[in-house]
XYZ file of C-alpha atoms in Angstrom:
407
model
C 0.033 0.009 0.417
C 0.938 3.945 -0.767
C 2.734 5.630 2.558
C 0.970 8.687 1.027
C -1.710 9.489 -1.812
C 1.280 12.048 -4.103
C 3.023 8.859 -6.198
C -0.374 8.883 -9.296
C -0.281 12.420 -9.285
C 2.593 13.764 -11.650
C 1.306 10.579 -14.010
C -2.389 12.114 -13.906
C -1.592 15.488 -14.444
C 1.220 13.920 -17.474
C -2.391 12.404 -18.068
C -4.157 15.027 -18.323
C -4.976 15.480 -22.038
C -5.391 11.318 -22.678
C -7.951 11.471 -19.989
C -9.597 13.843 -21.220
C -9.787 11.953 -24.467
C -11.924 9.484 -23.315
C -12.558 7.214 -25.622
C -9.919 7.587 -28.021
C -7.096 7.728 -25.467
C -5.756 4.634 -27.147
C -4.818 6.327 -30.391
C -2.440 8.845 -28.560
C -1.055 7.325 -25.910
C 2.165 7.551 -27.718
C 5.268 9.404 -25.507
C 3.211 9.174 -23.034
C 4.779 6.142 -21.249
C 7.994 8.060 -20.530
C 6.325 10.963 -19.130
C 5.371 8.667 -15.715
C 7.030 8.368 -13.002
C 8.928 4.939 -12.312
C 6.098 3.684 -9.817
C 3.374 5.099 -11.534
C 1.132 3.222 -13.468
C -0.267 4.073 -16.697
C -3.626 5.241 -16.840
C -5.413 4.182 -19.664
C -8.787 6.760 -20.203
C -11.401 4.568 -22.508
C -14.737 6.681 -21.238
C -16.113 8.313 -23.915
C -16.769 12.119 -23.319
C -20.378 13.856 -22.842
C -20.413 15.207 -25.756
C -19.346 15.063 -29.716
C -15.975 16.997 -30.177
C -12.325 16.967 -31.239
C -9.100 16.682 -29.870
C -5.888 16.372 -31.512
C -8.003 15.440 -34.760
C -10.031 12.654 -33.191
C -13.693 12.357 -32.979
C -15.765 10.673 -29.728
C -19.071 9.925 -30.007
C -21.512 10.675 -27.258
C -21.711 8.241 -24.333
C -19.624 5.929 -22.049
C -17.806 2.765 -21.279
C -18.447 0.720 -18.914
C -16.630 -2.627 -19.401
C -14.239 -3.956 -20.984
C -12.363 -7.769 -21.874
C -9.062 -8.914 -23.277
C -10.379 -11.615 -25.971
C -8.366 -13.927 -28.929
C -10.422 -13.154 -31.547
C -9.087 -15.877 -34.161
C -8.515 -19.091 -31.273
C -5.099 -20.183 -32.085
C -4.749 -18.435 -34.945
C -2.374 -15.559 -35.647
C -4.156 -12.887 -34.661
C -3.197 -10.786 -31.039
C -5.850 -10.354 -28.581
C -8.054 -7.399 -28.905
C -9.089 -5.392 -26.470
C -12.964 -5.216 -26.455
C -14.898 -2.369 -24.653
C -18.644 -2.155 -23.976
C -21.266 0.694 -23.011
C -23.090 3.461 -24.448
C -21.856 4.899 -27.437
C -22.383 5.472 -31.491
C -18.405 5.660 -32.562
C -15.211 4.686 -31.166
C -12.572 7.457 -32.783
C -15.007 7.541 -35.917
C -15.725 4.264 -36.431
C -19.158 3.787 -36.095
C -19.462 1.221 -33.619
C -23.402 0.781 -31.736
C -22.273 -0.053 -28.087
C -19.571 -2.371 -28.651
C -15.782 -2.038 -30.275
C -12.400 -3.714 -29.958
C -8.675 -2.280 -30.208
C -6.480 -4.670 -32.141
C -3.195 -2.918 -30.954
C -3.503 -0.253 -34.163
C -7.067 0.214 -34.941
C -10.532 0.686 -33.182
C -12.618 -1.731 -35.224
C -17.139 -2.444 -35.101
C -17.927 -5.812 -34.040
C -20.624 -6.916 -36.228
C -23.620 -4.442 -36.344
C -24.742 -4.783 -33.035
C -27.552 -6.133 -30.980
C -29.850 -3.603 -31.410
C -31.955 -3.175 -35.029
C -33.982 -0.697 -36.104
C -34.286 3.257 -36.595
C -31.982 5.597 -34.744
C -33.881 5.965 -31.963
C -33.632 2.383 -30.939
C -30.602 2.237 -31.572
C -29.166 5.091 -29.363
C -31.454 4.146 -26.543
C -30.104 0.333 -26.282
C -26.816 -0.161 -24.333
C -24.588 -2.462 -23.097
C -23.322 -2.905 -19.156
C -20.980 -5.712 -19.911
C -18.297 -7.401 -22.284
C -16.933 -10.875 -21.154
C -15.200 -14.033 -22.205
C -16.401 -17.175 -21.143
C -14.996 -20.594 -22.458
C -13.503 -18.556 -25.376
C -16.440 -16.839 -26.428
C -17.186 -13.139 -26.718
C -20.616 -12.733 -24.699
C -21.982 -9.058 -24.953
C -25.343 -8.142 -21.829
C -27.188 -4.671 -21.604
C -30.202 -3.449 -22.771
C -30.554 -3.789 -26.482
C -33.949 -2.790 -28.888
C -35.187 -4.858 -31.970
C -37.973 -3.371 -33.360
C -38.344 -6.521 -35.797
C -40.900 -8.520 -35.630
C -41.813 -6.521 -32.558
C -40.607 -3.873 -30.358
C -38.363 -6.001 -27.810
C -35.889 -5.502 -25.601
C -33.077 -8.060 -25.002
C -30.067 -8.446 -22.602
C -27.846 -11.582 -23.226
C -25.952 -12.348 -26.988
C -23.206 -13.794 -27.813
C -20.560 -12.915 -31.025
C -20.759 -15.699 -33.474
C -19.836 -15.661 -37.640
C -19.143 -12.223 -37.285
C -22.173 -10.844 -35.991
C -24.403 -10.867 -32.654
C -26.880 -13.975 -31.880
C -29.124 -14.004 -28.999
C -28.561 -16.631 -26.312
C -31.989 -18.265 -25.362
C -34.053 -15.803 -26.920
C -31.806 -13.441 -25.676
C -33.237 -13.193 -21.893
C -36.446 -11.009 -23.180
C -36.653 -8.033 -20.624
C -39.884 -7.315 -18.608
C -40.909 -4.058 -17.073
C -39.428 -0.924 -16.589
C -36.821 0.874 -19.127
C -34.618 0.572 -16.331
C -33.870 -3.422 -16.848
C -31.224 -4.767 -18.064
C -28.367 -7.549 -18.014
C -25.471 -6.425 -16.097
C -23.270 -9.815 -16.012
C -22.796 -13.859 -16.531
C -20.969 -16.734 -15.252
C -20.466 -20.070 -16.054
C -21.371 -22.137 -13.030
C -20.620 -26.553 -13.119
C -21.893 -26.496 -16.838
C -24.623 -23.650 -16.688
C -24.569 -20.069 -17.973
C -25.845 -17.589 -15.284
C -27.207 -13.878 -16.040
C -28.057 -11.253 -13.781
C -28.744 -7.521 -13.405
C -32.143 -5.996 -13.004
C -35.158 -7.896 -14.817
C -38.118 -10.727 -14.086
C -38.341 -13.804 -15.830
C -41.823 -13.701 -17.103
C -44.600 -13.780 -14.660
C -42.589 -15.541 -12.122
C -42.887 -14.389 -8.464
C -39.377 -15.800 -7.435
C -37.702 -15.026 -11.417
C -36.082 -11.289 -10.071
C -32.752 -10.556 -11.036
C -30.959 -13.931 -11.664
C -31.306 -16.519 -14.152
C -29.852 -19.708 -15.766
C -30.124 -21.387 -19.022
C -31.899 -24.498 -19.195
C -32.079 -26.384 -22.771
C -31.837 -22.940 -24.215
C -34.324 -21.237 -21.967
C -34.166 -19.015 -19.648
C -35.658 -19.678 -16.410
C -35.676 -18.442 -12.705
C -32.517 -19.549 -10.702
C -33.727 -20.930 -7.172
C -35.204 -18.272 -5.465
C -33.859 -15.751 -7.708
C -32.471 -12.029 -5.923
C -34.212 -9.383 -4.577
C -38.805 -9.218 -4.290
C -39.039 -5.851 -7.001
C -37.536 -3.721 -9.919
C -36.103 -1.375 -7.921
C -33.270 -3.758 -6.813
C -30.645 -5.536 -8.806
C -27.512 -7.927 -9.154
C -24.551 -5.926 -10.200
C -22.042 -8.762 -10.572
C -22.000 -12.466 -10.916
C -18.343 -14.319 -9.729
C -16.694 -17.936 -9.548
C -15.020 -17.567 -6.494
C -13.056 -21.127 -5.226
C -15.564 -23.067 -7.214
C -18.609 -21.846 -5.691
C -21.372 -18.374 -7.484
C -21.448 -15.307 -5.713
C -23.816 -12.209 -6.319
C -23.196 -8.870 -5.292
C -26.083 -6.107 -5.564
C -28.740 -4.209 -4.003
C -30.994 -7.368 -2.297
C -32.157 -9.148 -0.121
C -31.864 -12.820 -0.297
C -35.303 -13.312 -1.239
C -35.967 -16.610 0.683
C -35.799 -14.710 3.991
C -37.801 -11.466 4.910
C -35.993 -8.537 4.099
C -35.674 -7.994 8.240
C -33.786 -10.542 8.384
C -32.205 -11.370 5.079
C -28.923 -10.339 4.517
C -28.530 -7.921 2.041
C -25.720 -7.277 -1.109
C -23.965 -10.640 -1.238
C -25.292 -14.294 -1.571
C -23.852 -17.666 -3.141
C -25.619 -20.678 -4.827
C -26.448 -23.770 -2.337
C -27.638 -26.558 -3.757
C -31.044 -24.782 -5.719
C -30.684 -21.639 -3.402
C -29.358 -18.488 -2.367
C -27.936 -17.879 0.954
C -26.937 -14.551 2.499
C -23.022 -13.722 3.146
C -22.426 -11.641 5.880
C -23.663 -7.601 4.815
C -25.576 -6.733 7.854
C -28.961 -5.834 6.337
C -30.570 -2.276 6.435
C -33.950 -0.661 6.557
C -35.430 -0.031 3.332
C -32.911 -0.130 0.221
C -30.502 1.441 1.438
C -26.517 -0.621 1.255
C -25.388 -2.130 -2.296
C -22.194 -3.957 -3.210
C -21.304 -2.829 -6.390
C -18.392 -5.248 -7.129
C -16.266 -8.803 -6.322
C -13.101 -9.683 -7.209
C -10.873 -13.042 -6.463
C -7.452 -12.636 -4.456
C -6.158 -16.058 -3.473
C -8.614 -17.657 -1.599
C -9.964 -15.071 -0.290
C -13.414 -13.054 -1.730
C -13.190 -8.939 -2.132
C -15.923 -6.661 -2.618
C -16.849 -2.957 -2.515
C -19.960 -0.610 -2.173
C -21.908 1.108 0.390
C -22.994 -0.870 3.062
C -22.233 -1.531 7.109
C -20.134 -4.385 8.361
C -19.574 -5.807 11.718
C -23.497 -5.591 13.524
C -22.392 -1.749 12.735
C -24.725 0.555 11.247
C -22.157 3.217 9.825
C -22.443 2.634 6.227
C -19.634 4.266 3.814
C -17.677 3.395 0.924
C -15.384 0.453 1.621
C -13.661 -2.749 -0.069
C -13.806 -5.689 2.276
C -12.790 -9.092 2.417
C -14.492 -12.084 3.147
C -12.433 -15.279 4.110
C -14.811 -17.866 3.854
C -16.409 -17.151 7.423
C -16.067 -13.290 8.108
C -16.148 -9.919 6.277
C -13.177 -7.411 7.448
C -12.346 -4.478 5.870
C -10.212 -3.525 4.004
C -10.382 0.245 3.778
C -11.812 2.355 6.419
C -14.044 5.690 5.593
C -12.183 8.644 4.094
C -13.362 12.333 2.862
C -13.688 10.237 -0.619
C -15.867 7.229 0.387
C -18.029 8.823 3.546
C -21.012 9.451 0.974
C -20.044 6.838 -2.076
C -19.705 3.789 -2.867
C -16.763 2.201 -4.409
C -18.311 1.236 -7.408
C -14.818 -0.649 -8.602
C -11.355 -1.502 -7.558
C -8.150 -3.128 -8.768
C -5.109 -4.546 -7.128
C -2.126 -3.502 -9.489
C 1.379 -3.585 -9.043
C 1.304 -4.834 -5.323
C -1.127 -1.262 -4.703
C -4.746 -1.123 -4.683
C -7.184 1.237 -6.822
C -10.390 1.943 -6.583
C -12.916 4.656 -8.010
C -16.557 6.169 -6.512
C -19.429 7.209 -7.644
C -19.274 10.706 -8.671
C -15.767 11.715 -7.363
C -13.779 12.442 -10.446
C -10.177 10.712 -9.033
C -8.492 7.835 -9.006
C -8.343 6.838 -5.534
C -5.142 4.659 -4.170
C -4.985 2.627 -0.918
C -2.816 4.115 1.617
C -0.977 2.452 4.496
C -3.873 3.959 7.180
C -6.509 1.937 5.219
C -7.590 5.247 3.521
C -8.984 5.115 -0.034
C -7.657 8.844 -0.767
C -7.973 10.698 -4.068
C -4.584 11.116 -6.569
C -3.555 13.315 -9.175
C -6.221 16.176 -11.022
C -8.654 13.821 -12.382
C -10.957 14.300 -14.728
C -13.471 17.179 -16.110
C -17.214 16.903 -15.142
C -17.665 19.989 -17.872
C -20.840 19.779 -20.146
C -21.768 16.720 -18.805
C -25.866 18.172 -17.967
C -27.491 15.769 -15.796
C -25.581 12.725 -16.665
C -24.628 10.714 -13.736
C -21.222 10.999 -13.314
C -19.180 8.432 -12.397
C -15.364 6.661 -13.401
C -14.188 3.219 -13.117
C -11.138 1.352 -13.386
C -12.493 -1.488 -16.238
C -9.523 -3.520 -16.548
C -5.625 -3.456 -16.915
C -3.128 -4.000 -19.921
C -0.040 -5.676 -18.201
C 2.156 -3.868 -21.277
C 2.146 -7.692 -23.605
C -1.130 -6.904 -25.358
C -2.538 -4.374 -27.822
C 0.878 -2.560 -28.063
C -0.369 -0.541 -25.036
C 1.699 0.183 -21.847
C 1.591 -1.498 -18.925
C -1.539 0.378 -16.575
C -4.873 0.369 -15.329
C -7.750 1.051 -17.993
C -10.217 3.252 -16.901
C -13.659 4.174 -18.124
C -17.050 6.031 -17.684
C -19.172 9.404 -18.998
C -16.756 12.268 -18.256
C -14.449 14.639 -20.102
């Protein structure tokens, strides 16, 4: 951990133009690495700007980038791995792309025509929430509007033969316009999907489903009890399937069911150690495996306390303990993403404009100058760590990959 918070500062200040460049930063990284401090991670920004504009001769489409994954597009063939990004955008560095695009080490590429169809309004009301590789295959999740034969919102697609094909009919999204799929995981040979949705009229079909014989079905008792709740992420850790988000475990009364973190047990979900709160307070946004332990982040209490703040915690299979304590950046903001990189822990918080670094006092403090909030209007401002580059792929230096919606 860092003994202070200045280690990244020079790097981020030097990177200001690259950060401001939003979705086009991959095209303007030459010469940046040499400007970094010796122990400063490179910051590779992929978030699209809040309005179409030109910087360094490159154009960004309006939108945001929320997810990335490294993908080997031709298996054992000669092509190197590509960095695939997903979000809400119509172009990437001038290349038309409906919410998903790939960086091949030289330029941005469109991947098919995107899962959406119909007029421009239908396509731009669609959004991708996540992109992931499962068993070598590329999947895209989100909310995608198709207008033929009828107007339908679906959430799960797989890239095959140069185009996007619906998985199990795409998992039709019923309910409000906020319904979507945010995450997938393969557990014991079964594909699971999580997000904000309900499977048909099933009362136990909230927010998590599994694919059985090509049909999406409720996964046990579901997670959550209404459309105000959601699953943020599914993760297989120590051969067990975990889910995080804002929900009460359905099989228990809300006042008793642990909120926000659960694992699959047989055909049911059991809560994992996050103190229940009244109302809809508290949420776990992200999970990562760290050896045999599970790390989580979000905005929630711990250890029987009613003190709620943005934090990172460690689950050792028995109990949750704090990795970070409250700081000025997280007192009232959820920790929405985090990553361990180069022996350090970095994170972002909702509505914050800086990367946060964990110091020796267990505080997540801002580093660097941060990104601009200009011209975003009423859009939610969020900066997220969407991946890392190890310096061996995509013709990119080693560093953090940031996404979000900012200038």
